[in-house]
Amino acid sequence: MEKTTLGDIARAAEVPLGNVYYYFKTKDQLVEAAVDDHCEQLDALTDRLDALPDPAARLKALVAGWVDQRETAARFGCPFGTLATELDKRDDGLDRAAAKVMLALLDWVESQFTQLGRADADALAVELVAAYQGLSVLTNTLRDPGLMATQGDRLHAWIDGIARSRAC
């Protein structure tokens, strides 16, 4: 990411460089906009998921959304996880902006496990998000979207097991 220029971004987006400069004077401004956009997308996603009837269904829908993105994961890994990893190499505050988005996801997932009556909701949230991030890396490294689908089924079963343990 450090070596990427706004010219590289314009070429990849197939737009004139002047268009990029019109909206973003620096690469950091573009990165900030990408982080803000991801935060807005996460808020919209969790709002939609919150409309589902119970926390297990919401968590399983989150996993299903990740699985639906398996082709992207096979090509690029988790786009936001990759960005967060790159930003962590910097010391200009953008790493903390990315961390806020990841923390928002963890908080939402934790709230779902809390609603399932789990005292270990925080650890379960980290486990689920970490499983996805690791799975994204493996899916990307092996270029195997089927891996994401198979492991998504396993995560669904894991969530079902946690939800059943609440009912006992």
JSON list of C-alpha atoms in Angstrom, two decimals:
[
{"chain": "A", "resi": 1, "resn": "MET", "atom": "CA", "xyz": [0.00, 0.00, 0.00]},
{"chain": "A", "resi": 2, "resn": "GLU", "atom": "CA", "xyz": [2.82, 2.43, 0.79]},
{"chain": "A", "resi": 3, "resn": "LYS", "atom": "CA", "xyz": [4.14, 2.27, -2.76]},
{"chain": "A", "resi": 4, "resn": "THR", "atom": "CA", "xyz": [0.71, 2.67, -4.33]},
{"chain": "A", "resi": 5, "resn": "THR", "atom": "CA", "xyz": [0.18, 6.13, -5.82]},
{"chain": "A", "resi": 6, "resn": "LEU", "atom": "CA", "xyz": [-3.01, 7.99, -6.63]},
{"chain": "A", "resi": 7, "resn": "GLY", "atom": "CA", "xyz": [-2.06, 7.40, -10.26]},
{"chain": "A", "resi": 8, "resn": "ASP", "atom": "CA", "xyz": [-2.05, 3.64, -9.62]},
{"chain": "A", "resi": 9, "resn": "ILE", "atom": "CA", "xyz": [-5.47, 3.95, -8.01]},
{"chain": "A", "resi": 10, "resn": "ALA", "atom": "CA", "xyz": [-6.83, 5.99, -10.93]},
{"chain": "A", "resi": 11, "resn": "ARG", "atom": "CA", "xyz": [-5.54, 3.38, -13.41]},
{"chain": "A", "resi": 12, "resn": "ALA", "atom": "CA", "xyz": [-7.07, 0.51, -11.41]},
{"chain": "A", "resi": 13, "resn": "ALA", "atom": "CA", "xyz": [-10.38, 2.36, -11.19]},
{"chain": "A", "resi": 14, "resn": "GLU", "atom": "CA", "xyz": [-10.15, 3.25, -14.89]},
{"chain": "A", "resi": 15, "resn": "VAL", "atom": "CA", "xyz": [-10.77, 6.94, -14.22]},
{"chain": "A", "resi": 16, "resn": "PRO", "atom": "CA", "xyz": [-8.67, 9.98, -15.09]},
{"chain": "A", "resi": 17, "resn": "LEU", "atom": "CA", "xyz": [-6.18, 10.97, -12.40]},
{"chain": "A", "resi": 18, "resn": "GLY", "atom": "CA", "xyz": [-7.80, 14.40, -12.21]},
{"chain": "A", "resi": 19, "resn": "ASN", "atom": "CA", "xyz": [-11.04, 12.77, -11.05]},
{"chain": "A", "resi": 20, "resn": "VAL", "atom": "CA", "xyz": [-9.23, 11.14, -8.15]},
{"chain": "A", "resi": 21, "resn": "TYR", "atom": "CA", "xyz": [-7.52, 14.41, -7.21]},
{"chain": "A", "resi": 22, "resn": "TYR", "atom": "CA", "xyz": [-10.85, 16.22, -7.38]},
{"chain": "A", "resi": 23, "resn": "TYR", "atom": "CA", "xyz": [-12.15, 14.14, -4.46]},
{"chain": "A", "resi": 24, "resn": "PHE", "atom": "CA", "xyz": [-8.92, 13.21, -2.68]},
{"chain": "A", "resi": 25, "resn": "LYS", "atom": "CA", "xyz": [-5.90, 15.48, -2.44]},
{"chain": "A", "resi": 26, "resn": "THR", "atom": "CA", "xyz": [-3.81, 12.75, -0.80]},
{"chain": "A", "resi": 27, "resn": "LYS", "atom": "CA", "xyz": [-3.76, 8.99, -0.59]},
{"chain": "A", "resi": 28, "resn": "ASP", "atom": "CA", "xyz": [-4.45, 9.28, 3.15]},
{"chain": "A", "resi": 29, "resn": "GLN", "atom": "CA", "xyz": [-7.72, 11.12, 2.41]},
{"chain": "A", "resi": 30, "resn": "LEU", "atom": "CA", "xyz": [-8.71, 8.29, 0.09]},
{"chain": "A", "resi": 31, "resn": "VAL", "atom": "CA", "xyz": [-7.86, 5.70, 2.78]},
{"chain": "A", "resi": 32, "resn": "GLU", "atom": "CA", "xyz": [-9.86, 7.66, 5.37]},
{"chain": "A", "resi": 33, "resn": "ALA", "atom": "CA", "xyz": [-12.82, 7.69, 2.98]},
{"chain": "A", "resi": 34, "resn": "ALA", "atom": "CA", "xyz": [-12.48, 3.93, 2.47]},
{"chain": "A", "resi": 35, "resn": "VAL", "atom": "CA", "xyz": [-12.45, 3.33, 6.24]},
{"chain": "A", "resi": 36, "resn": "ASP", "atom": "CA", "xyz": [-15.45, 5.63, 6.72]},
{"chain": "A", "resi": 37, "resn": "ASP", "atom": "CA", "xyz": [-17.30, 3.86, 3.92]},
{"chain": "A", "resi": 38, "resn": "HIS", "atom": "CA", "xyz": [-16.62, 0.48, 5.47]},
{"chain": "A", "resi": 39, "resn": "CYS", "atom": "CA", "xyz": [-17.92, 1.77, 8.80]},
{"chain": "A", "resi": 40, "resn": "GLU", "atom": "CA", "xyz": [-21.12, 2.95, 7.11]},
{"chain": "A", "resi": 41, "resn": "GLN", "atom": "CA", "xyz": [-21.48, -0.41, 5.33]},
{"chain": "A", "resi": 42, "resn": "LEU", "atom": "CA", "xyz": [-21.01, -2.23, 8.64]},
{"chain": "A", "resi": 43, "resn": "ASP", "atom": "CA", "xyz": [-23.66, -0.05, 10.30]},
{"chain": "A", "resi": 44, "resn": "ALA", "atom": "CA", "xyz": [-26.10, -0.71, 7.45]},
{"chain": "A", "resi": 45, "resn": "LEU", "atom": "CA", "xyz": [-25.39, -4.44, 7.59]},
{"chain": "A", "resi": 46, "resn": "THR", "atom": "CA", "xyz": [-25.89, -4.72, 11.33]},
{"chain": "A", "resi": 47, "resn": "ASP", "atom": "CA", "xyz": [-29.08, -2.67, 11.07]},
{"chain": "A", "resi": 48, "resn": "ARG", "atom": "CA", "xyz": [-30.41, -5.18, 8.52]},
{"chain": "A", "resi": 49, "resn": "LEU", "atom": "CA", "xyz": [-29.28, -8.12, 10.62]},
{"chain": "A", "resi": 50, "resn": "ASP", "atom": "CA", "xyz": [-30.90, -6.64, 13.72]},
{"chain": "A", "resi": 51, "resn": "ALA", "atom": "CA", "xyz": [-34.26, -7.04, 11.96]},
{"chain": "A", "resi": 52, "resn": "LEU", "atom": "CA", "xyz": [-33.87, -10.84, 12.11]},
{"chain": "A", "resi": 53, "resn": "PRO", "atom": "CA", "xyz": [-35.81, -12.63, 14.86]},
{"chain": "A", "resi": 54, "resn": "ASP", "atom": "CA", "xyz": [-33.06, -13.91, 17.14]},
{"chain": "A", "resi": 55, "resn": "PRO", "atom": "CA", "xyz": [-29.33, -13.51, 17.81]},
{"chain": "A", "resi": 56, "resn": "ALA", "atom": "CA", "xyz": [-28.37, -16.94, 16.43]},
{"chain": "A", "resi": 57, "resn": "ALA", "atom": "CA", "xyz": [-30.13, -16.14, 13.15]},
{"chain": "A", "resi": 58, "resn": "ARG", "atom": "CA", "xyz": [-28.34, -12.77, 13.04]},
{"chain": "A", "resi": 59, "resn": "LEU", "atom": "CA", "xyz": [-24.93, -14.38, 13.58]},
{"chain": "A", "resi": 60, "resn": "LYS", "atom": "CA", "xyz": [-25.61, -17.06, 10.99]},
{"chain": "A", "resi": 61, "resn": "ALA", "atom": "CA", "xyz": [-26.72, -14.39, 8.50]},
{"chain": "A", "resi": 62, "resn": "LEU", "atom": "CA", "xyz": [-23.45, -12.53, 9.16]},
{"chain": "A", "resi": 63, "resn": "VAL", "atom": "CA", "xyz": [-21.49, -15.71, 8.38]},
{"chain": "A", "resi": 64, "resn": "ALA", "atom": "CA", "xyz": [-23.65, -16.32, 5.29]},
{"chain": "A", "resi": 65, "resn": "GLY", "atom": "CA", "xyz": [-22.76, -12.82, 4.08]},
{"chain": "A", "resi": 66, "resn": "TRP", "atom": "CA", "xyz": [-19.09, -13.59, 4.52]},
{"chain": "A", "resi": 67, "resn": "VAL", "atom": "CA", "xyz": [-19.52, -16.85, 2.60]},
{"chain": "A", "resi": 68, "resn": "ASP", "atom": "CA", "xyz": [-21.33, -14.98, -0.17]},
{"chain": "A", "resi": 69, "resn": "GLN", "atom": "CA", "xyz": [-18.14, -12.94, -0.60]},
{"chain": "A", "resi": 70, "resn": "ARG", "atom": "CA", "xyz": [-15.98, -16.06, -0.99]},
{"chain": "A", "resi": 71, "resn": "GLU", "atom": "CA", "xyz": [-14.91, -15.23, -4.56]},
{"chain": "A", "resi": 72, "resn": "THR", "atom": "CA", "xyz": [-13.63, -11.84, -3.37]},
{"chain": "A", "resi": 73, "resn": "ALA", "atom": "CA", "xyz": [-11.90, -13.53, -0.44]},
{"chain": "A", "resi": 74, "resn": "ALA", "atom": "CA", "xyz": [-10.25, -16.00, -2.81]},
{"chain": "A", "resi": 75, "resn": "ARG", "atom": "CA", "xyz": [-8.84, -13.12, -4.89]},
{"chain": "A", "resi": 76, "resn": "PHE", "atom": "CA", "xyz": [-8.02, -10.56, -2.19]},
{"chain": "A", "resi": 77, "resn": "GLY", "atom": "CA", "xyz": [-8.66, -11.97, 1.30]},
{"chain": "A", "resi": 78, "resn": "CYS", "atom": "CA", "xyz": [-10.88, -9.87, 3.53]},
{"chain": "A", "resi": 79, "resn": "PRO", "atom": "CA", "xyz": [-10.63, -6.41, 1.96]},
{"chain": "A", "resi": 80, "resn": "PHE", "atom": "CA", "xyz": [-11.00, -4.63, 5.27]},
{"chain": "A", "resi": 81, "resn": "GLY", "atom": "CA", "xyz": [-8.79, -7.02, 7.22]},
{"chain": "A", "resi": 82, "resn": "THR", "atom": "CA", "xyz": [-6.09, -6.56, 4.60]},
{"chain": "A", "resi": 83, "resn": "LEU", "atom": "CA", "xyz": [-6.43, -2.78, 4.79]},
{"chain": "A", "resi": 84, "resn": "ALA", "atom": "CA", "xyz": [-6.30, -2.87, 8.60]},
{"chain": "A", "resi": 85, "resn": "THR", "atom": "CA", "xyz": [-3.14, -4.98, 8.49]},
{"chain": "A", "resi": 86, "resn": "GLU", "atom": "CA", "xyz": [-1.49, -2.54, 6.08]},
{"chain": "A", "resi": 87, "resn": "LEU", "atom": "CA", "xyz": [-2.56, 0.49, 8.13]},
{"chain": "A", "resi": 88, "resn": "ASP", "atom": "CA", "xyz": [-1.12, -1.08, 11.28]},
{"chain": "A", "resi": 89, "resn": "LYS", "atom": "CA", "xyz": [2.34, -0.66, 9.73]},
{"chain": "A", "resi": 90, "resn": "ARG", "atom": "CA", "xyz": [1.89, 3.10, 9.88]},
{"chain": "A", "resi": 91, "resn": "ASP", "atom": "CA", "xyz": [2.03, 5.49, 12.80]},
{"chain": "A", "resi": 92, "resn": "ASP", "atom": "CA", "xyz": [-0.30, 8.25, 11.65]},
{"chain": "A", "resi": 93, "resn": "GLY", "atom": "CA", "xyz": [-3.63, 7.43, 13.30]},
{"chain": "A", "resi": 94, "resn": "LEU", "atom": "CA", "xyz": [-5.21, 5.66, 10.35]},
{"chain": "A", "resi": 95, "resn": "ASP", "atom": "CA", "xyz": [-4.48, 2.36, 12.07]},
{"chain": "A", "resi": 96, "resn": "ARG", "atom": "CA", "xyz": [-6.68, 3.47, 14.99]},
{"chain": "A", "resi": 97, "resn": "ALA", "atom": "CA", "xyz": [-9.49, 4.45, 12.60]},
{"chain": "A", "resi": 98, "resn": "ALA", "atom": "CA", "xyz": [-9.43, 0.93, 11.14]},
{"chain": "A", "resi": 99, "resn": "ALA", "atom": "CA", "xyz": [-9.37, -0.53, 14.66]},
{"chain": "A", "resi": 100, "resn": "LYS", "atom": "CA", "xyz": [-12.59, 1.37, 15.45]},
{"chain": "A", "resi": 101, "resn": "VAL", "atom": "CA", "xyz": [-14.36, -0.42, 12.61]},
{"chain": "A", "resi": 102, "resn": "MET", "atom": "CA", "xyz": [-13.10, -3.83, 13.74]},
{"chain": "A", "resi": 103, "resn": "LEU", "atom": "CA", "xyz": [-14.11, -3.02, 17.32]},
{"chain": "A", "resi": 104, "resn": "ALA", "atom": "CA", "xyz": [-17.60, -2.07, 16.13]},
{"chain": "A", "resi": 105, "resn": "LEU", "atom": "CA", "xyz": [-17.92, -5.49, 14.50]},
{"chain": "A", "resi": 106, "resn": "LEU", "atom": "CA", "xyz": [-16.64, -7.23, 17.63]},
{"chain": "A", "resi": 107, "resn": "ASP", "atom": "CA", "xyz": [-19.05, -5.24, 19.81]},
{"chain": "A", "resi": 108, "resn": "TRP", "atom": "CA", "xyz": [-22.01, -6.16, 17.62]},
{"chain": "A", "resi": 109, "resn": "VAL", "atom": "CA", "xyz": [-21.07, -9.85, 17.56]},
{"chain": "A", "resi": 110, "resn": "GLU", "atom": "CA", "xyz": [-20.51, -9.79, 21.33]},
{"chain": "A", "resi": 111, "resn": "SER", "atom": "CA", "xyz": [-23.97, -8.30, 21.84]},
{"chain": "A", "resi": 112, "resn": "GLN", "atom": "CA", "xyz": [-25.47, -11.22, 19.89]},
{"chain": "A", "resi": 113, "resn": "PHE", "atom": "CA", "xyz": [-23.70, -13.78, 22.08]},
{"chain": "A", "resi": 114, "resn": "THR", "atom": "CA", "xyz": [-24.75, -11.80, 25.17]},
{"chain": "A", "resi": 115, "resn": "GLN", "atom": "CA", "xyz": [-28.37, -12.05, 24.00]},
{"chain": "A", "resi": 116, "resn": "LEU", "atom": "CA", "xyz": [-27.82, -15.80, 23.76]},
{"chain": "A", "resi": 117, "resn": "GLY", "atom": "CA", "xyz": [-27.07, -15.69, 27.48]},
{"chain": "A", "resi": 118, "resn": "ARG", "atom": "CA", "xyz": [-23.36, -16.33, 27.20]},
{"chain": "A", "resi": 119, "resn": "ALA", "atom": "CA", "xyz": [-21.13, -15.00, 29.97]},
{"chain": "A", "resi": 120, "resn": "ASP", "atom": "CA", "xyz": [-18.17, -15.52, 27.62]},
{"chain": "A", "resi": 121, "resn": "ALA", "atom": "CA", "xyz": [-19.70, -13.39, 24.87]},
{"chain": "A", "resi": 122, "resn": "ASP", "atom": "CA", "xyz": [-16.56, -11.30, 24.45]},
{"chain": "A", "resi": 123, "resn": "ALA", "atom": "CA", "xyz": [-14.35, -14.35, 23.89]},
{"chain": "A", "resi": 124, "resn": "LEU", "atom": "CA", "xyz": [-16.89, -15.90, 21.51]},
{"chain": "A", "resi": 125, "resn": "ALA", "atom": "CA", "xyz": [-17.01, -12.67, 19.50]},
{"chain": "A", "resi": 126, "resn": "VAL", "atom": "CA", "xyz": [-13.23, -12.67, 19.12]},
{"chain": "A", "resi": 127, "resn": "GLU", "atom": "CA", "xyz": [-13.35, -16.37, 18.18]},
{"chain": "A", "resi": 128, "resn": "LEU", "atom": "CA", "xyz": [-15.94, -15.82, 15.44]},
{"chain": "A", "resi": 129, "resn": "VAL", "atom": "CA", "xyz": [-14.32, -12.73, 13.92]},
{"chain": "A", "resi": 130, "resn": "ALA", "atom": "CA", "xyz": [-10.86, -14.31, 14.15]},
{"chain": "A", "resi": 131, "resn": "ALA", "atom": "CA", "xyz": [-12.18, -17.47, 12.50]},
{"chain": "A", "resi": 132, "resn": "TYR", "atom": "CA", "xyz": [-13.45, -15.38, 9.59]},
{"chain": "A", "resi": 133, "resn": "GLN", "atom": "CA", "xyz": [-10.23, -13.39, 9.26]},
{"chain": "A", "resi": 134, "resn": "GLY", "atom": "CA", "xyz": [-8.13, -16.56, 9.33]},
{"chain": "A", "resi": 135, "resn": "LEU", "atom": "CA", "xyz": [-10.46, -18.22, 6.89]},
{"chain": "A", "resi": 136, "resn": "SER", "atom": "CA", "xyz": [-10.16, -15.24, 4.56]},
{"chain": "A", "resi": 137, "resn": "VAL", "atom": "CA", "xyz": [-6.38, -15.53, 4.61]},
{"chain": "A", "resi": 138, "resn": "LEU", "atom": "CA", "xyz": [-6.53, -19.27, 3.88]},
{"chain": "A", "resi": 139, "resn": "THR", "atom": "CA", "xyz": [-9.16, -18.83, 1.16]},
{"chain": "A", "resi": 140, "resn": "ASN", "atom": "CA", "xyz": [-6.98, -16.17, -0.45]},
{"chain": "A", "resi": 141, "resn": "THR", "atom": "CA", "xyz": [-3.70, -18.04, -0.05]},
{"chain": "A", "resi": 142, "resn": "LEU", "atom": "CA", "xyz": [-5.14, -21.28, -1.44]},
{"chain": "A", "resi": 143, "resn": "ARG", "atom": "CA", "xyz": [-7.38, -19.45, -3.96]},
{"chain": "A", "resi": 144, "resn": "ASP", "atom": "CA", "xyz": [-10.16, -21.80, -2.86]},
{"chain": "A", "resi": 145, "resn": "PRO", "atom": "CA", "xyz": [-13.61, -20.22, -2.39]},
{"chain": "A", "resi": 146, "resn": "GLY", "atom": "CA", "xyz": [-14.98, -23.67, -1.53]},
{"chain": "A", "resi": 147, "resn": "LEU", "atom": "CA", "xyz": [-12.99, -23.55, 1.69]},
{"chain": "A", "resi": 148, "resn": "MET", "atom": "CA", "xyz": [-15.00, -20.51, 2.78]},
{"chain": "A", "resi": 149, "resn": "ALA", "atom": "CA", "xyz": [-18.28, -22.30, 2.01]},
{"chain": "A", "resi": 150, "resn": "THR", "atom": "CA", "xyz": [-17.30, -25.45, 3.91]},
{"chain": "A", "resi": 151, "resn": "GLN", "atom": "CA", "xyz": [-16.05, -23.57, 6.93]},
{"chain": "A", "resi": 152, "resn": "GLY", "atom": "CA", "xyz": [-19.11, -21.31, 6.82]},
{"chain": "A", "resi": 153, "resn": "ASP", "atom": "CA", "xyz": [-21.23, -24.44, 7.34]},
{"chain": "A", "resi": 154, "resn": "ARG", "atom": "CA", "xyz": [-19.05, -25.38, 10.30]},
{"chain": "A", "resi": 155, "resn": "LEU", "atom": "CA", "xyz": [-19.48, -21.91, 11.80]},
{"chain": "A", "resi": 156, "resn": "HIS", "atom": "CA", "xyz": [-23.26, -22.19, 11.38]},
{"chain": "A", "resi": 157, "resn": "ALA", "atom": "CA", "xyz": [-23.19, -25.51, 13.27]},
{"chain": "A", "resi": 158, "resn": "TRP", "atom": "CA", "xyz": [-20.99, -23.93, 15.96]},
{"chain": "A", "resi": 159, "resn": "ILE", "atom": "CA", "xyz": [-23.48, -21.07, 16.39]},
{"chain": "A", "resi": 160, "resn": "ASP", "atom": "CA", "xyz": [-26.36, -23.58, 16.54]},
{"chain": "A", "resi": 161, "resn": "GLY", "atom": "CA", "xyz": [-24.52, -25.48, 19.28]},
{"chain": "A", "resi": 162, "resn": "ILE", "atom": "CA", "xyz": [-24.01, -22.30, 21.29]},
{"chain": "A", "resi": 163, "resn": "ALA", "atom": "CA", "xyz": [-27.69, -21.34, 20.85]},
{"chain": "A", "resi": 164, "resn": "ARG", "atom": "CA", "xyz": [-28.81, -24.85, 21.95]},
{"chain": "A", "resi": 165, "resn": "SER", "atom": "CA", "xyz": [-26.60, -24.71, 25.03]},
{"chain": "A", "resi": 166, "resn": "ARG", "atom": "CA", "xyz": [-28.52, -21.60, 26.10]},
{"chain": "A", "resi": 167, "resn": "ALA", "atom": "CA", "xyz": [-31.81, -23.46, 25.91]},
{"chain": "A", "resi": 168, "resn": "CYS", "atom": "CA", "xyz": [-30.63, -26.22, 28.27]}
]
